[in-house]
Coordinates of N, CA and C in Angstrom, one line a residue:
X1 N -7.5 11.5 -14.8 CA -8.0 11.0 -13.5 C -7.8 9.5 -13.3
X2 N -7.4 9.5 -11.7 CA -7.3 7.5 -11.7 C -7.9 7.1 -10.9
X3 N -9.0 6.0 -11.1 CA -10.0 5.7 -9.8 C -8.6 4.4 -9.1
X4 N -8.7 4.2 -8.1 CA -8.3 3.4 -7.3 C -8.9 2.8 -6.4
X5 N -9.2 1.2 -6.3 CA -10.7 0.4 -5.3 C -9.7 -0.2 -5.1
X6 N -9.6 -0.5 -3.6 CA -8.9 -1.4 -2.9 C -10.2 -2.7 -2.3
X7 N -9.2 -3.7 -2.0 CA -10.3 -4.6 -1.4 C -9.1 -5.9 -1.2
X8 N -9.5 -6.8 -0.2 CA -9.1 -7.9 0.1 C -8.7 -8.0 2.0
X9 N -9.3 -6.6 2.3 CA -9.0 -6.7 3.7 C -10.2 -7.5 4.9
X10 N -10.2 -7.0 6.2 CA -11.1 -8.6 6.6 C -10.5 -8.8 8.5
X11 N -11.0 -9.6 8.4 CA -10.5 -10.0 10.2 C -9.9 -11.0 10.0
X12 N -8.5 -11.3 10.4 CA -7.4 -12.4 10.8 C -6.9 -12.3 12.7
X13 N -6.7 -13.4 12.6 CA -5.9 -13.7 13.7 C -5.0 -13.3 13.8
X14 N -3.8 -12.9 15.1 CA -2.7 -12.7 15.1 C -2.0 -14.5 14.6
X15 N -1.5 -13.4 13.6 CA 0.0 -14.5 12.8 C -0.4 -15.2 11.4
X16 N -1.7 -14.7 11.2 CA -2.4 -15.1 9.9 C -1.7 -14.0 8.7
X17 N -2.5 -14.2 7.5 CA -2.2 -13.6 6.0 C -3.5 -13.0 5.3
X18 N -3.2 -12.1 5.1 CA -4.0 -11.4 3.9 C -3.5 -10.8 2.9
X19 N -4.1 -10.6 1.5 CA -3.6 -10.1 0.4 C -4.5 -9.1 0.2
X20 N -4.1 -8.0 0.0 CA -4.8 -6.4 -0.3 C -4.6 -6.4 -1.9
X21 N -5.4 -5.8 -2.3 CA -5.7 -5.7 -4.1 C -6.0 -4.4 -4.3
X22 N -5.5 -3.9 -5.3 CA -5.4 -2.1 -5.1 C -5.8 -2.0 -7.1
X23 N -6.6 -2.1 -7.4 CA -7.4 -1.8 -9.3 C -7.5 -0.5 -9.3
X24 N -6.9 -0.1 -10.6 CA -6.7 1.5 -10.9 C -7.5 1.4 -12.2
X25 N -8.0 2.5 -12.4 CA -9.2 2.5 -13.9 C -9.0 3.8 -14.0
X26 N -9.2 4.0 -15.4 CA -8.8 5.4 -16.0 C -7.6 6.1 -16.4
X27 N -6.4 5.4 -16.2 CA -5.5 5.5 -16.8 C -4.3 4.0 -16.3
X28 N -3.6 3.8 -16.8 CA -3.0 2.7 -17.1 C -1.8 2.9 -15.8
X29 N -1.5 2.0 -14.6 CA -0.6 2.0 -13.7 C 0.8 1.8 -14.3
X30 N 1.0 1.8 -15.3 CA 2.3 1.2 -16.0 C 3.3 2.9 -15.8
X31 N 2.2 3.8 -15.5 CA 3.1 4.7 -16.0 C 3.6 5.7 -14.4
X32 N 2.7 5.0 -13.1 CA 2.7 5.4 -12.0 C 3.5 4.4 -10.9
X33 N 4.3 5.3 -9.9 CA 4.9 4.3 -8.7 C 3.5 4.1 -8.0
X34 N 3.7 3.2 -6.9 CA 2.6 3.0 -6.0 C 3.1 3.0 -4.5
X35 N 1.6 2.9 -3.7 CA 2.5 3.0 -2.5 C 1.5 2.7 -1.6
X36 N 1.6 2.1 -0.5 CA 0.3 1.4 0.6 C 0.6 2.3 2.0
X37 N -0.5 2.9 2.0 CA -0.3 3.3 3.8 C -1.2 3.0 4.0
X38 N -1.4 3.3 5.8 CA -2.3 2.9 6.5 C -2.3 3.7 7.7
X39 N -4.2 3.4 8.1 CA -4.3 4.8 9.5 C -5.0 3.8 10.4
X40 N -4.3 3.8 11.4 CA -5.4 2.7 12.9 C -5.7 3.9 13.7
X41 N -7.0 3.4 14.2 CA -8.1 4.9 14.5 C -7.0 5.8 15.7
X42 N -7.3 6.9 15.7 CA -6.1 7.5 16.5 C -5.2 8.4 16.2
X43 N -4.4 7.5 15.4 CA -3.4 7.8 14.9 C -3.4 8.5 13.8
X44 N -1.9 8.9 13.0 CA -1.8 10.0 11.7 C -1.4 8.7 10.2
X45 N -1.7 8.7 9.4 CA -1.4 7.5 8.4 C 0.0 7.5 8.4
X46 N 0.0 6.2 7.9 CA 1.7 5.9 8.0 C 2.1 4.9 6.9
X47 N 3.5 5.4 6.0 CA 3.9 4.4 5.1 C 4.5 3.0 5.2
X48 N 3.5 2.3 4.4 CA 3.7 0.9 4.5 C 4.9 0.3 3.7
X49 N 4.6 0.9 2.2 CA 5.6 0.0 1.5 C 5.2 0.8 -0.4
X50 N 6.1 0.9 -0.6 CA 6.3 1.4 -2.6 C 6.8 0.5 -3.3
X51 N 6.4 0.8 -4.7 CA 7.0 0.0 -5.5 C 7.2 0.9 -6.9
X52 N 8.0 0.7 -7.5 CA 8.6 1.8 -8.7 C 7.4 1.4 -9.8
X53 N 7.7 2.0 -10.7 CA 6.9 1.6 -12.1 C 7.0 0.5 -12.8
X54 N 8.7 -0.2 -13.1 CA 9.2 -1.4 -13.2 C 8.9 -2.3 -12.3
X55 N 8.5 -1.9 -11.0 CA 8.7 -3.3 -10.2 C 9.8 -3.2 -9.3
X56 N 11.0 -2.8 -10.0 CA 12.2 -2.8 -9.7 C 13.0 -3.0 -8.3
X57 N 11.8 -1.4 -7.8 CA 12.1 -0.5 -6.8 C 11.2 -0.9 -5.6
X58 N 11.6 -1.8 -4.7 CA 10.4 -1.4 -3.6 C 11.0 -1.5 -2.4
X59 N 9.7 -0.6 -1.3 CA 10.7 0.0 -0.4 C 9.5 -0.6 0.9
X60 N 10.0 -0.4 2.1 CA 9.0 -1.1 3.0 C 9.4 0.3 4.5
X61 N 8.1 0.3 5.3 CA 8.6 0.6 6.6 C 9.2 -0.4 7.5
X62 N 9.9 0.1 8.3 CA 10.7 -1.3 9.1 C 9.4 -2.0 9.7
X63 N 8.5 -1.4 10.4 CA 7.5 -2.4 10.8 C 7.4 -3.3 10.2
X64 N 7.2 -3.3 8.9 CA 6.5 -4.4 7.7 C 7.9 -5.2 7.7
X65 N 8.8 -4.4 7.4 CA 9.9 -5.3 6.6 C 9.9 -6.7 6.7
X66 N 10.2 -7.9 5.8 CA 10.3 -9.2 6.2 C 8.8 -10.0 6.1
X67 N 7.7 -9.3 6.6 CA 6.5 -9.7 6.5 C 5.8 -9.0 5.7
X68 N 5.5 -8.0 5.0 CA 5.0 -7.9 4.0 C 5.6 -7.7 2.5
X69 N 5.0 -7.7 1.9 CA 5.0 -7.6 0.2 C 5.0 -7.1 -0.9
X70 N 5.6 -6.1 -1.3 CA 4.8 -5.6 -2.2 C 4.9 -6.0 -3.9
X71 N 3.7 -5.9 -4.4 CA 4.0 -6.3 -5.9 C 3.3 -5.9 -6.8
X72 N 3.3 -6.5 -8.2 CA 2.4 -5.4 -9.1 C 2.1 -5.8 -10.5
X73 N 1.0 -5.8 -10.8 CA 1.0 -6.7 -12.0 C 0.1 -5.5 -12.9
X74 N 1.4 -4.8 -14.0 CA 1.2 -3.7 -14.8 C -0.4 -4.2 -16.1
X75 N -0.4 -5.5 -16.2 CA -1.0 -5.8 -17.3 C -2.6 -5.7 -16.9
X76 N -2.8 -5.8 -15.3 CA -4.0 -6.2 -14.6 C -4.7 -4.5 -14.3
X77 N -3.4 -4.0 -14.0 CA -3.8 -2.6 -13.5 C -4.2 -2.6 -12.5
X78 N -3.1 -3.5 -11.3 CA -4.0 -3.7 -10.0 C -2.1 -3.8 -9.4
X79 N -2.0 -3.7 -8.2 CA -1.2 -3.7 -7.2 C -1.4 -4.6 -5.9
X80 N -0.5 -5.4 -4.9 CA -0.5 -5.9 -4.3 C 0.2 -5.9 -3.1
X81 N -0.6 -6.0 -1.9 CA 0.5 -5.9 -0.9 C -0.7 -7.4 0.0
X82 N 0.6 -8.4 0.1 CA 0.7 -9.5 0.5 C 1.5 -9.2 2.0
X83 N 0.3 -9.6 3.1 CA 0.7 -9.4 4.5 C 0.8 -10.7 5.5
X84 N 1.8 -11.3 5.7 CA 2.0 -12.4 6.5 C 2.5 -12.0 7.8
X85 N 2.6 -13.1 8.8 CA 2.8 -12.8 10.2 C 1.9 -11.5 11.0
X86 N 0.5 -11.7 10.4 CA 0.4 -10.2 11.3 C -0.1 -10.2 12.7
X87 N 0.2 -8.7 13.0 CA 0.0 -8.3 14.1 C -1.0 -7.7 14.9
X88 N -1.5 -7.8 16.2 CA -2.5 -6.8 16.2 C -2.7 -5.4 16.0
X89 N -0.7 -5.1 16.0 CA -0.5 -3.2 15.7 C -0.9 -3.2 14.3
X90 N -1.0 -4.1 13.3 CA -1.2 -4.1 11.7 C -2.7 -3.4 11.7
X91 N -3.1 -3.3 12.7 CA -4.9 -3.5 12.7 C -5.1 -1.7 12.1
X92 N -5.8 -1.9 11.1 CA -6.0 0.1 10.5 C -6.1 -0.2 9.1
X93 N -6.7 1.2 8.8 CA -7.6 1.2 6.9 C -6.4 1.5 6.3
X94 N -6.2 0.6 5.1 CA -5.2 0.2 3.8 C -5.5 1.2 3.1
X95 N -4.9 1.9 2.6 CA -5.1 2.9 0.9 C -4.1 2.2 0.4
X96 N -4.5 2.7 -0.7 CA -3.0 2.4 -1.9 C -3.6 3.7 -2.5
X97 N -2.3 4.0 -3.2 CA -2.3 5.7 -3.6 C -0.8 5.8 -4.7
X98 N -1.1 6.9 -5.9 CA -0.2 6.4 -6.9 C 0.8 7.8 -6.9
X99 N 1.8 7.7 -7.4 CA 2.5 8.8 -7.3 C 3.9 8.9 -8.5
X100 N 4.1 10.0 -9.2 CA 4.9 9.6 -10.5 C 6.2 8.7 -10.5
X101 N 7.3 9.3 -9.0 CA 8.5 8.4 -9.1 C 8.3 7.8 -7.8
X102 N 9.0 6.7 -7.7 CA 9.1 6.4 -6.1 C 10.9 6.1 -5.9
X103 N 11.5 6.6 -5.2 CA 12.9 6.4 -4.5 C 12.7 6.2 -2.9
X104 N 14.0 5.7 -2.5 CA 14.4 5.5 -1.3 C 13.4 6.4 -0.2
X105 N 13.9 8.3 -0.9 CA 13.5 9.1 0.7 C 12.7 9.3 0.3
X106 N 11.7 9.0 -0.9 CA 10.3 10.2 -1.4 C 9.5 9.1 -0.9
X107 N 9.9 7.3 -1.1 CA 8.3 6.7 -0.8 C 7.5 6.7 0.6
X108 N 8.5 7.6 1.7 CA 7.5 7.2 2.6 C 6.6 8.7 2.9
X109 N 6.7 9.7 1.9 CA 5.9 11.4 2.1 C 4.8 11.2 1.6
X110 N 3.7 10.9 2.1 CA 2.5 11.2 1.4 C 2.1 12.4 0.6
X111 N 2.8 13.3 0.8 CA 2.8 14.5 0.2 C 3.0 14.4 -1.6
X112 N 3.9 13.2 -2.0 CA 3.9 13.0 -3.4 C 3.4 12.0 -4.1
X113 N 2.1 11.4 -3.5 CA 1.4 11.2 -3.8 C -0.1 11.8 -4.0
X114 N -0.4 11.5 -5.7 CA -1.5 12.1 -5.9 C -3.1 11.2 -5.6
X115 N -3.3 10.6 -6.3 CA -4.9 9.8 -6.2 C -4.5 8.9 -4.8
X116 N -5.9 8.7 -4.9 CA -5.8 7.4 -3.2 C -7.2 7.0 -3.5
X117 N -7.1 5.8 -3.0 CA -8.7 4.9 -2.9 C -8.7 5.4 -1.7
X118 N -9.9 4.5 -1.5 CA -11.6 4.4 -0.2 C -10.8 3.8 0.9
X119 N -9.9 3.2 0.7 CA -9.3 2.2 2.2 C -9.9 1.1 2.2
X120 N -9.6 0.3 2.8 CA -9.9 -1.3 3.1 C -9.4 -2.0 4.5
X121 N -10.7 -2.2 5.2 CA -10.2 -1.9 7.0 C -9.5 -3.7 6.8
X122 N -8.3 -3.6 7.4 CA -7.8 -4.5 8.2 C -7.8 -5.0 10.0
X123 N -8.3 -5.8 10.2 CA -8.2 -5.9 12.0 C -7.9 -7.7 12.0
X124 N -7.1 -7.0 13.3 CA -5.7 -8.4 13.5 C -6.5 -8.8 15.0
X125 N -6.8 -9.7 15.1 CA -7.0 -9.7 16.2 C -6.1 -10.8 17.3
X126 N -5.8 -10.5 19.0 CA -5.3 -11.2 19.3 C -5.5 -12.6 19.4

């Protein structure tokens, strides 16, 4: 089992920065890819951004590309997605959610991911 608490989301301006923090407990992230989506009320969830087990590998939706982040610090057991320039479309609840490999076409199927946190509401406002 992996618990997963996200946290560091909040109200920003449009063009402001936030950092999302994603802490996994109960088994060690060293051994899982990661991956950030997000749902703005409405709509169906949607991939944000992966990152391999190494680090190595990370992958972004073109929305994000350029402006967000992703990163990962295996020793902490916590994950990171660092969001700059945002927007008011950014506005919607953050998961982070862990999944065994991450590549090019698998990181944006939620389907291969297993655990997911609580979410963490983000709003951009104009």
């Amino acid at each position: 089992q992996v618990q997963l608490v996200e946290s560091g989301g909040g109200l920003v301006q449009a063009g402001g920065s936030l950092r999302l923090s994603c802490v996994a407990s109960g088994r060690t992230l060293s051994s899982k890819g990661m991956g950030w989506f997000r749902q703005a009320p409405g709509k169906e969830r949607e991939f944000v951004a992966a990152i391999s087990r190494s680090g190595a590998g990370r992958y972004y939706a073109d929305s994000v590309k350029g402006r967000f982040t992703i990163s990962r610090d295996n020793a902490k057991n916590t994950v990171y997605l660092q969001m700059n320039s945002l927007k008011p479309e950014d506005t919607a609840v953050y998961y982070c959610a862990t999944t065994t490999t991450v590549y090019y076409s698998s990181a944006p199927d939620d389907r291969r991911y297993d655990y997911w946190g609580q979410g963490t509401r983000v709003t951009v406002s104009s």
